PDB file of N, CA, C and O in Angstrom:
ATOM      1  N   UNK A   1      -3.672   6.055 -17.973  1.00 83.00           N
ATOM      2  CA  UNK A   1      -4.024   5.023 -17.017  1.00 83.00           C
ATOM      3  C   UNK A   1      -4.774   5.683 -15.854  1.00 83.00           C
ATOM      4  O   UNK A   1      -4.461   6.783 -15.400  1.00 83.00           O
ATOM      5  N   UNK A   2      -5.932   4.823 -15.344  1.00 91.00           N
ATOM      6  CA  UNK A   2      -6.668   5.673 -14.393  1.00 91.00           C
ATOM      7  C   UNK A   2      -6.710   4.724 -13.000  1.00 91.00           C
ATOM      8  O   UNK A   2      -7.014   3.531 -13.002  1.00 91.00           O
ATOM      9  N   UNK A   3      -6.406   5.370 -12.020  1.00 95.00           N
ATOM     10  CA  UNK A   3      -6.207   4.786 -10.552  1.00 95.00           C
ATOM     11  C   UNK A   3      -7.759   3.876 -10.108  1.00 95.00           C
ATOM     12  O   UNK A   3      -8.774   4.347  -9.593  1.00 95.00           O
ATOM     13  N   UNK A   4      -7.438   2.240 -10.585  1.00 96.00           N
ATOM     14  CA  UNK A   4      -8.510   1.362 -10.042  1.00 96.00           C
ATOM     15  C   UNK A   4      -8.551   1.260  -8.259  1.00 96.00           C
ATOM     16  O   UNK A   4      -7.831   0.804  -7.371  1.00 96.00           O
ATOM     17  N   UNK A   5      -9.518   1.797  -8.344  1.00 96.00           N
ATOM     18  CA  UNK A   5     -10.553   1.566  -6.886  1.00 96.00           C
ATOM     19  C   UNK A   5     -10.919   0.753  -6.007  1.00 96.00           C
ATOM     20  O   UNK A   5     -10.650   0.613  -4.813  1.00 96.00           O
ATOM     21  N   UNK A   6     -11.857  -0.005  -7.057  1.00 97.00           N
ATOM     22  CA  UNK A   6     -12.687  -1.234  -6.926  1.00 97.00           C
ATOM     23  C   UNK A   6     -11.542  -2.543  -6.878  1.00 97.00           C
ATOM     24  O   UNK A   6     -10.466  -2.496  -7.473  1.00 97.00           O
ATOM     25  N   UNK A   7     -11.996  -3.685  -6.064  1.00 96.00           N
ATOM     26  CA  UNK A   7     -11.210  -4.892  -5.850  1.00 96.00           C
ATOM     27  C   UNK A   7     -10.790  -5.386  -6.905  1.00 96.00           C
ATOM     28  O   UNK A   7     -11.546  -5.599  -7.853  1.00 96.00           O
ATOM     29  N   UNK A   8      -9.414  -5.676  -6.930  1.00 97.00           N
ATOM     30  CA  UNK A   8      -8.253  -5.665  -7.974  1.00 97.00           C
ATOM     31  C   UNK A   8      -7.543  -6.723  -7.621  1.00 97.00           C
ATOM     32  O   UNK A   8      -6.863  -7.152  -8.554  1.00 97.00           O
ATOM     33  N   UNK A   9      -7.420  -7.425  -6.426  1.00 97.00           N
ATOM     34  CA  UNK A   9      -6.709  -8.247  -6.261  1.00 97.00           C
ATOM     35  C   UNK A   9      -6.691  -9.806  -6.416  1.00 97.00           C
ATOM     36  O   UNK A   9      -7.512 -10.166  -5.573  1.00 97.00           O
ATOM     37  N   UNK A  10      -6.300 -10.707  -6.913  1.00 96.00           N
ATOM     38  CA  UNK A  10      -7.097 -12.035  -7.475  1.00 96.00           C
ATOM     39  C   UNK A  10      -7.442 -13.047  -6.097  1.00 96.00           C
ATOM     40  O   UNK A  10      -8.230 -13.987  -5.998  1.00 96.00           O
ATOM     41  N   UNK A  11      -6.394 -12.363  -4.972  1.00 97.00           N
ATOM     42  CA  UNK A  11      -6.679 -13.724  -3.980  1.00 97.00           C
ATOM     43  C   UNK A  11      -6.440 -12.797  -3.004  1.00 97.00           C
ATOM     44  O   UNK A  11      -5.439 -12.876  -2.292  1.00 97.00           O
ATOM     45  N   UNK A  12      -7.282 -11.895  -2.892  1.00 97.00           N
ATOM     46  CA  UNK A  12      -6.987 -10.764  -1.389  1.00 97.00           C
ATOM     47  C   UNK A  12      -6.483 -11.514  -0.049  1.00 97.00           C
ATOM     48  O   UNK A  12      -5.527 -11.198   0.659  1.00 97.00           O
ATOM     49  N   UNK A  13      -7.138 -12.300   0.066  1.00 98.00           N
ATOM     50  CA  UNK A  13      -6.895 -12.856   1.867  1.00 98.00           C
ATOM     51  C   UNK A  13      -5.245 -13.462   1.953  1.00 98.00           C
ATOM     52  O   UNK A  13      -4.466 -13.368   2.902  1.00 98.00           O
ATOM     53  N   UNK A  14      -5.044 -14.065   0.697  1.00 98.00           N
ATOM     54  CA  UNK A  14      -3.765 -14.777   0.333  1.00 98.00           C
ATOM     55  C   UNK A  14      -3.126 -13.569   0.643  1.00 98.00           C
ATOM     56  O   UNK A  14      -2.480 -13.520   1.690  1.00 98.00           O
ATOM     57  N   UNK A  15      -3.226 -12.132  -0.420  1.00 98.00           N
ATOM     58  CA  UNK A  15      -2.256 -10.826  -0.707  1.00 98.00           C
ATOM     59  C   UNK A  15      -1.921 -10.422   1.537  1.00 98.00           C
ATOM     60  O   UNK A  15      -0.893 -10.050   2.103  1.00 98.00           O
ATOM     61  N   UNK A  16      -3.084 -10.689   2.020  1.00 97.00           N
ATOM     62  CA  UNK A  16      -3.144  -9.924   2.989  1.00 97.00           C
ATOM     63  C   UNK A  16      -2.498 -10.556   4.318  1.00 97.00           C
ATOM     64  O   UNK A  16      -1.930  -9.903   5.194  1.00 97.00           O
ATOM     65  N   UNK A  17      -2.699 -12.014   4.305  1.00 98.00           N
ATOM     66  CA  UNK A  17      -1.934 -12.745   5.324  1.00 98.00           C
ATOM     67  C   UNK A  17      -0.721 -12.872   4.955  1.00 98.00           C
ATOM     68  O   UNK A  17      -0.052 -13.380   5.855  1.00 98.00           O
ATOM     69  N   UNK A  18       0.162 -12.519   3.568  1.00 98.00           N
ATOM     70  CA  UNK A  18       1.351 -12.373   3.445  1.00 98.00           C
ATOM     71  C   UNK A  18       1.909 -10.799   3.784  1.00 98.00           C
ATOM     72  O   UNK A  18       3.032 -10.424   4.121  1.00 98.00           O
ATOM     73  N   UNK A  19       0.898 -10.186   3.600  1.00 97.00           N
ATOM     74  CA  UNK A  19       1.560  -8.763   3.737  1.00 97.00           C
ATOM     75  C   UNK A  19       1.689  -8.808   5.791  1.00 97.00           C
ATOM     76  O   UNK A  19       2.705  -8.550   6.437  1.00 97.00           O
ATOM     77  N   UNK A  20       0.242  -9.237   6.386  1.00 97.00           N
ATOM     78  CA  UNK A  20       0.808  -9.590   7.903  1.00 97.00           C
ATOM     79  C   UNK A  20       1.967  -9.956   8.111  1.00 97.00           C
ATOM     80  O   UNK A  20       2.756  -9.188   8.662  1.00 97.00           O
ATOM     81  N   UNK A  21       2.319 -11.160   7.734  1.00 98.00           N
ATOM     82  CA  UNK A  21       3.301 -11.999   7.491  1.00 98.00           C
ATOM     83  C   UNK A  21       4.805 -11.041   7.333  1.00 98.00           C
ATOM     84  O   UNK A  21       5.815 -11.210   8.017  1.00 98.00           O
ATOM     85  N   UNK A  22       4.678 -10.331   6.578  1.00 97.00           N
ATOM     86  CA  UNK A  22       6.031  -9.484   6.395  1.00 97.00           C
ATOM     87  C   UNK A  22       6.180  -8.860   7.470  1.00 97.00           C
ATOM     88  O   UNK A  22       7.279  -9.060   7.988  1.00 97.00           O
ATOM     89  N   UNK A  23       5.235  -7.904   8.237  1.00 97.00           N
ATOM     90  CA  UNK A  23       5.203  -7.559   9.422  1.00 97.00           C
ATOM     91  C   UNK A  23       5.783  -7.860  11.037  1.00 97.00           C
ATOM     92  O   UNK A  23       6.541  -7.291  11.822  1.00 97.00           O
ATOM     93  N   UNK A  24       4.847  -9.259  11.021  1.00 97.00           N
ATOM     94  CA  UNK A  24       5.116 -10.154  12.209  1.00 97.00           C
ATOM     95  C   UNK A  24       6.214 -10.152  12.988  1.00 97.00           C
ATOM     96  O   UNK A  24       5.943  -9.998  14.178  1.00 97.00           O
ATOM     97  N   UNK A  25       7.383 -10.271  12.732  1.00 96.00           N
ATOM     98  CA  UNK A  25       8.396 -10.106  13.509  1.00 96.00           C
ATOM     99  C   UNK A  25       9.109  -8.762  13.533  1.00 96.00           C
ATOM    100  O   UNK A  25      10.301  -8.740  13.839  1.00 96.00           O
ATOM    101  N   UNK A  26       8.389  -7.511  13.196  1.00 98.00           N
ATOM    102  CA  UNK A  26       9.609  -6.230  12.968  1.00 98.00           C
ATOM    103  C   UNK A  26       8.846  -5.344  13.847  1.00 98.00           C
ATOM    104  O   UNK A  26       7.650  -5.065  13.925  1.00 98.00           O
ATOM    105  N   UNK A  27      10.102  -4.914  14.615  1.00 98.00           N
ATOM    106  CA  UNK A  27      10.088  -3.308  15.369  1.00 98.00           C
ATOM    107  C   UNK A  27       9.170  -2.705  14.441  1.00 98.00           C
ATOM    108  O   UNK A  27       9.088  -3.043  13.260  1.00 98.00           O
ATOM    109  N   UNK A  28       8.335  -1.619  15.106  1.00 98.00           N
ATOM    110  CA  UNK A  28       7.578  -0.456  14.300  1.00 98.00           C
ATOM    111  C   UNK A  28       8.504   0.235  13.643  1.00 98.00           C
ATOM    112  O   UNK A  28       8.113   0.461  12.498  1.00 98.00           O
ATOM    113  N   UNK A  29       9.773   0.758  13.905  1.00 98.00           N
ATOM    114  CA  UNK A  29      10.552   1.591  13.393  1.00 98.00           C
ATOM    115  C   UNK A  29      11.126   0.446  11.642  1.00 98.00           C
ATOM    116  O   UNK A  29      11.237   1.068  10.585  1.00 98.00           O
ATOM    117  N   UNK A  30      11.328  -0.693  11.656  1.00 98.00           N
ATOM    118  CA  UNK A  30      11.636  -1.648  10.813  1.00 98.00           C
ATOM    119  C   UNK A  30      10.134  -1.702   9.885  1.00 98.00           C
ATOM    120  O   UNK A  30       9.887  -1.262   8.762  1.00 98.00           O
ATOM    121  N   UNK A  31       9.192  -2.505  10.971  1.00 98.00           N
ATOM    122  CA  UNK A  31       7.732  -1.699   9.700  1.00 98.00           C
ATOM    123  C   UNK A  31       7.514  -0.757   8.905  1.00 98.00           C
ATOM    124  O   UNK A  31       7.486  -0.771   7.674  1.00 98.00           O
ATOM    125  N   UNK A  32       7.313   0.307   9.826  1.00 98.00           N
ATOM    126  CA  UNK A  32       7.741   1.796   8.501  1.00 98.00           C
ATOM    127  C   UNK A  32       8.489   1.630   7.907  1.00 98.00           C
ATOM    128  O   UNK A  32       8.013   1.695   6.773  1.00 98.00           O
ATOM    129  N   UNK A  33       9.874   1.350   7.826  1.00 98.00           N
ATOM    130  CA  UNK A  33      10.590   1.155   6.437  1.00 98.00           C
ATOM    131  C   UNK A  33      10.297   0.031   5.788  1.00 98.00           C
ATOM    132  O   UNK A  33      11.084   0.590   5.024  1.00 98.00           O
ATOM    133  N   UNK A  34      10.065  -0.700   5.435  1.00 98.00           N
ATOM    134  CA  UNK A  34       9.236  -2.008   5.086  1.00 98.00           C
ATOM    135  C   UNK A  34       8.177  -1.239   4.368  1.00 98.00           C
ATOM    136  O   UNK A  34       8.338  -1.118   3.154  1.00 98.00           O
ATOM    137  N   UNK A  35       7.183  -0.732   4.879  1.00 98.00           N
ATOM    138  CA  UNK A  35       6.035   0.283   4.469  1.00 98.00           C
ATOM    139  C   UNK A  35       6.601   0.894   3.189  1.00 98.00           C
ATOM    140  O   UNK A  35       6.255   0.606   2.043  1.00 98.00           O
ATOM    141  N   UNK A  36       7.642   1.895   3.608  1.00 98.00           N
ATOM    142  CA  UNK A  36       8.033   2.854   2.748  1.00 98.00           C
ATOM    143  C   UNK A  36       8.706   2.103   1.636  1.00 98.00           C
ATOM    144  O   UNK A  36       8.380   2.376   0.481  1.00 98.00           O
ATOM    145  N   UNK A  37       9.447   1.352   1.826  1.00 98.00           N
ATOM    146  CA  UNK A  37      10.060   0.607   0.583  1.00 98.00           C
ATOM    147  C   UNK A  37       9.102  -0.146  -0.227  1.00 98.00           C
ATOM    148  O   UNK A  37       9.343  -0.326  -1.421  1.00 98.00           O
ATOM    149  N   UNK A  38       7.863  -0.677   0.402  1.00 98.00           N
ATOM    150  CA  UNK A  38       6.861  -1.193  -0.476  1.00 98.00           C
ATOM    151  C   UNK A  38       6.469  -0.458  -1.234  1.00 98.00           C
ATOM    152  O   UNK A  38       6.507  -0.699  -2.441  1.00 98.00           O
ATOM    153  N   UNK A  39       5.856   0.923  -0.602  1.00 98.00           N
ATOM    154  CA  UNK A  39       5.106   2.038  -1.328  1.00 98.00           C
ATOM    155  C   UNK A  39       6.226   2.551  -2.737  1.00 98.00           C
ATOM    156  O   UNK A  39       5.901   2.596  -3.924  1.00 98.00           O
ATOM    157  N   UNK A  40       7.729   2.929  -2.079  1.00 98.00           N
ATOM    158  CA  UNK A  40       8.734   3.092  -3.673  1.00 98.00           C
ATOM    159  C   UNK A  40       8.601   2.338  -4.646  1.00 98.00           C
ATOM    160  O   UNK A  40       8.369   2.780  -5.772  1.00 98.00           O
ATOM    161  N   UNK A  41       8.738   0.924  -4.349  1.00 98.00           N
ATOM    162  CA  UNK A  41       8.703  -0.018  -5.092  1.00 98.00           C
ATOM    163  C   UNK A  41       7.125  -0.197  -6.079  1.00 98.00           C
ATOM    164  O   UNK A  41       7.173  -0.321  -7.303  1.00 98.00           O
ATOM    165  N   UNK A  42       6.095  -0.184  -5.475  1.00 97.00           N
ATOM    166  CA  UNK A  42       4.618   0.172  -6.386  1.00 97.00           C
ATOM    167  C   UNK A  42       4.770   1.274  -7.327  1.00 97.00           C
ATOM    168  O   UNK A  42       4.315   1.325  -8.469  1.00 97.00           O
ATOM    169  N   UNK A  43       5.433   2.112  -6.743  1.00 98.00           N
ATOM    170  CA  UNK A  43       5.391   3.925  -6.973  1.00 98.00           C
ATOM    171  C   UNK A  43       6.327   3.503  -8.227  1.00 98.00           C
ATOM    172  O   UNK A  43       5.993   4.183  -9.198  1.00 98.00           O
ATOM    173  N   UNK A  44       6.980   2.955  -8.420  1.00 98.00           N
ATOM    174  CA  UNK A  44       8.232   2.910  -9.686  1.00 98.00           C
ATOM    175  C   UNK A  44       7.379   2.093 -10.668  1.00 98.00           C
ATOM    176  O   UNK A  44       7.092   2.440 -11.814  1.00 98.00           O
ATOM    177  N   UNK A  45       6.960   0.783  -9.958  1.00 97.00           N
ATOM    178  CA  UNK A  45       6.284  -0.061 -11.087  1.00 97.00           C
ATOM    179  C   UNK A  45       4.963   0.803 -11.991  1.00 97.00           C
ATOM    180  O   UNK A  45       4.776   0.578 -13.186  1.00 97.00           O
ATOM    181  N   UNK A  46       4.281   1.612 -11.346  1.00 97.00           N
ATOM    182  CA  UNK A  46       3.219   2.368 -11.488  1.00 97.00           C
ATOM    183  C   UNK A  46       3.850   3.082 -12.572  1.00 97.00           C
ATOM    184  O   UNK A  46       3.684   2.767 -13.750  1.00 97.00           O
ATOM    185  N   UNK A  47       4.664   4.167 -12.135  1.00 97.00           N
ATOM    186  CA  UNK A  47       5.422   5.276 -12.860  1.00 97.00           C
ATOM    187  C   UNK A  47       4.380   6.068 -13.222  1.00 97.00           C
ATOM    188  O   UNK A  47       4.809   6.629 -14.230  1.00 97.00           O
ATOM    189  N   UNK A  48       3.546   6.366 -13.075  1.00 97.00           N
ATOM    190  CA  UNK A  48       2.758   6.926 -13.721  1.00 97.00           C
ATOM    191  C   UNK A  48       2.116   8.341 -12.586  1.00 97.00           C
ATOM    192  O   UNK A  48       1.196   8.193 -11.781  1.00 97.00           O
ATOM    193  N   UNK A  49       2.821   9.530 -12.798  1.00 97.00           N
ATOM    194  CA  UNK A  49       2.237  10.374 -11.905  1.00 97.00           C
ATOM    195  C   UNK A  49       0.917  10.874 -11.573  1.00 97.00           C
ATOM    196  O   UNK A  49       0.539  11.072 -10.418  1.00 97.00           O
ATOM    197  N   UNK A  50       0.241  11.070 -12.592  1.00 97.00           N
ATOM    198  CA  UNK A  50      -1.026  11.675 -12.382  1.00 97.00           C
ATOM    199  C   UNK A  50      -2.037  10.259 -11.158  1.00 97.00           C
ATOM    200  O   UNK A  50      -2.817  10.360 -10.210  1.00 97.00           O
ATOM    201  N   UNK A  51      -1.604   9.454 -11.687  1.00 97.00           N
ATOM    202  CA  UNK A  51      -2.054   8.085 -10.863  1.00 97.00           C
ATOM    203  C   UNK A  51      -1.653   8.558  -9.577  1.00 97.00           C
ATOM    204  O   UNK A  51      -2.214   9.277  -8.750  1.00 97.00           O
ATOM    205  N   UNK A  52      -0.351   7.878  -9.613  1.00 98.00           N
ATOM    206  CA  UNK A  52       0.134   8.439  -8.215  1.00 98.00           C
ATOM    207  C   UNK A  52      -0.766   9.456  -7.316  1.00 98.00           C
ATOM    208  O   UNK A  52      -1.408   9.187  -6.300  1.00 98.00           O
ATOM    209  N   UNK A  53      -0.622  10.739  -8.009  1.00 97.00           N
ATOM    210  CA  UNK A  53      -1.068  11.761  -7.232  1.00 97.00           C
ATOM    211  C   UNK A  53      -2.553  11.646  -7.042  1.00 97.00           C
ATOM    212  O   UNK A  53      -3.028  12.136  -6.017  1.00 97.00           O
ATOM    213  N   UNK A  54      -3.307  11.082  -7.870  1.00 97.00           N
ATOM    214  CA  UNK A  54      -4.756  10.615  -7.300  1.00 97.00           C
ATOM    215  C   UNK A  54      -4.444   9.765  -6.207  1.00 97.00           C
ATOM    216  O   UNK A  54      -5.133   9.867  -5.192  1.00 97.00           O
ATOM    217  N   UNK A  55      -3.418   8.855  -6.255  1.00 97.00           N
ATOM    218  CA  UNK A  55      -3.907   7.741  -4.585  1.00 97.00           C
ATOM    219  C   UNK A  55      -2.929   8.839  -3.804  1.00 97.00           C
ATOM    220  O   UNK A  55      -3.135   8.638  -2.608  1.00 97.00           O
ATOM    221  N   UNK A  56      -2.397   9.426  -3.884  1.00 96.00           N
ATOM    222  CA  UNK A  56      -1.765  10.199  -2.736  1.00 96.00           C
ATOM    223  C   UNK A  56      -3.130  10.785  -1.982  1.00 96.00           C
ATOM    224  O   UNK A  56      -3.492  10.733  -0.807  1.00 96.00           O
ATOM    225  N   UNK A  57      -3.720  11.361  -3.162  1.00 96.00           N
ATOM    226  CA  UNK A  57      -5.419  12.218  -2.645  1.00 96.00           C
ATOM    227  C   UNK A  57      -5.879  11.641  -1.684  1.00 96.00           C
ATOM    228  O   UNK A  57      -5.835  11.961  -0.496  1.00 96.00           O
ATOM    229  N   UNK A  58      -6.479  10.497  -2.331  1.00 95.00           N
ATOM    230  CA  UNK A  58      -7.402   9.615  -1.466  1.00 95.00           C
ATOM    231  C   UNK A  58      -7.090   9.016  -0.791  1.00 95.00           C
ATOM    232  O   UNK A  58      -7.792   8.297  -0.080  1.00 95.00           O
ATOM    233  N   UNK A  59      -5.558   9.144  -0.785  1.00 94.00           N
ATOM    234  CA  UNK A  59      -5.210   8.729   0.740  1.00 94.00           C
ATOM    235  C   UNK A  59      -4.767   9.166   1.770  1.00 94.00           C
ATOM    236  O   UNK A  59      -4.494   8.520   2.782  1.00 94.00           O
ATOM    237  N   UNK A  60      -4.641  10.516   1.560  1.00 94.00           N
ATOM    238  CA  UNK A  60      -4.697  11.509   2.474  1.00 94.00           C
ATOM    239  C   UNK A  60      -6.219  12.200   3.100  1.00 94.00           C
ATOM    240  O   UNK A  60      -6.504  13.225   3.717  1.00 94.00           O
ATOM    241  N   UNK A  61      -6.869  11.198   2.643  1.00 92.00           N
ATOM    242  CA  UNK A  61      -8.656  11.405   2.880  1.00 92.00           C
ATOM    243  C   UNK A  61      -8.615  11.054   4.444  1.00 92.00           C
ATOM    244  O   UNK A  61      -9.528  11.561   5.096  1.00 92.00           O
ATOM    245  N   UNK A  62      -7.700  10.268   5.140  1.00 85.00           N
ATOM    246  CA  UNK A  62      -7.732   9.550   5.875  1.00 85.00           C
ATOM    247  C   UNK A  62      -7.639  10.857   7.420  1.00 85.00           C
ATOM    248  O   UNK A  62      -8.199  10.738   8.510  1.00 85.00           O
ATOM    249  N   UNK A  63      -6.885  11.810   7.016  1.00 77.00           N
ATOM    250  CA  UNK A  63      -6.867  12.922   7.619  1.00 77.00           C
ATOM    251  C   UNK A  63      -8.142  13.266   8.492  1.00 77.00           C
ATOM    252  O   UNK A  63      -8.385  13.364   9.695  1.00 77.00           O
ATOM    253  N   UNK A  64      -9.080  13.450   6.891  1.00 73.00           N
ATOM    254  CA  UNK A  64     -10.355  14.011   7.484  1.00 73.00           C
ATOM    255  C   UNK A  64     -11.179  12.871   8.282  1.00 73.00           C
ATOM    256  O   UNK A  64     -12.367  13.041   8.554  1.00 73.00           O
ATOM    257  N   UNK A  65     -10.765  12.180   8.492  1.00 70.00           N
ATOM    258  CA  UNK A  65     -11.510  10.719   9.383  1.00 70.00           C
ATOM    259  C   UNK A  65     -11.520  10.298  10.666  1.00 70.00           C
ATOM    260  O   UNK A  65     -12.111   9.426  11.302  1.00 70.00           O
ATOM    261  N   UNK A  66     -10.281  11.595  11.007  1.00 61.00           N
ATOM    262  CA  UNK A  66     -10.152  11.807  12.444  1.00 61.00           C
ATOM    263  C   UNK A  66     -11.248  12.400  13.407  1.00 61.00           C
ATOM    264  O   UNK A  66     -11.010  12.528  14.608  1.00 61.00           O
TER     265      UNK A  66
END
């Protein structure tokens, strides 16, 4: 399985005002975990390491953007 890139999502704006939505009322410290439990939860459904470790890559790209 190879880590899709390109727009994947069927109703982005829908995916994205719900993911706000989860947000909206939580402490930053409650966000980050929220965050992190989302990311486990993908990370399990995925299962798939080599995947994984490609979006870990490119998303640690974010580094150099500083």
């Amino acid at each position: 399985m190879a880590l899709i890139t390109t727009p994947n999502i069927a109703r982005p704006d829908e995916f994205f005002a719900a993911l706000t939505d989860l947000h909206r009322e939580l402490t930053p410290a409650q966000s980050e975990a929220v965050n992190a439990k989302l990311i486990l939860l993908l990370a399990n459904h995925i299962g798939d390491n080599a995947v994984l470790a490609e979006a870990m890559s490119i998303a640690a790209e974010v580094r150099d953007e500083r």
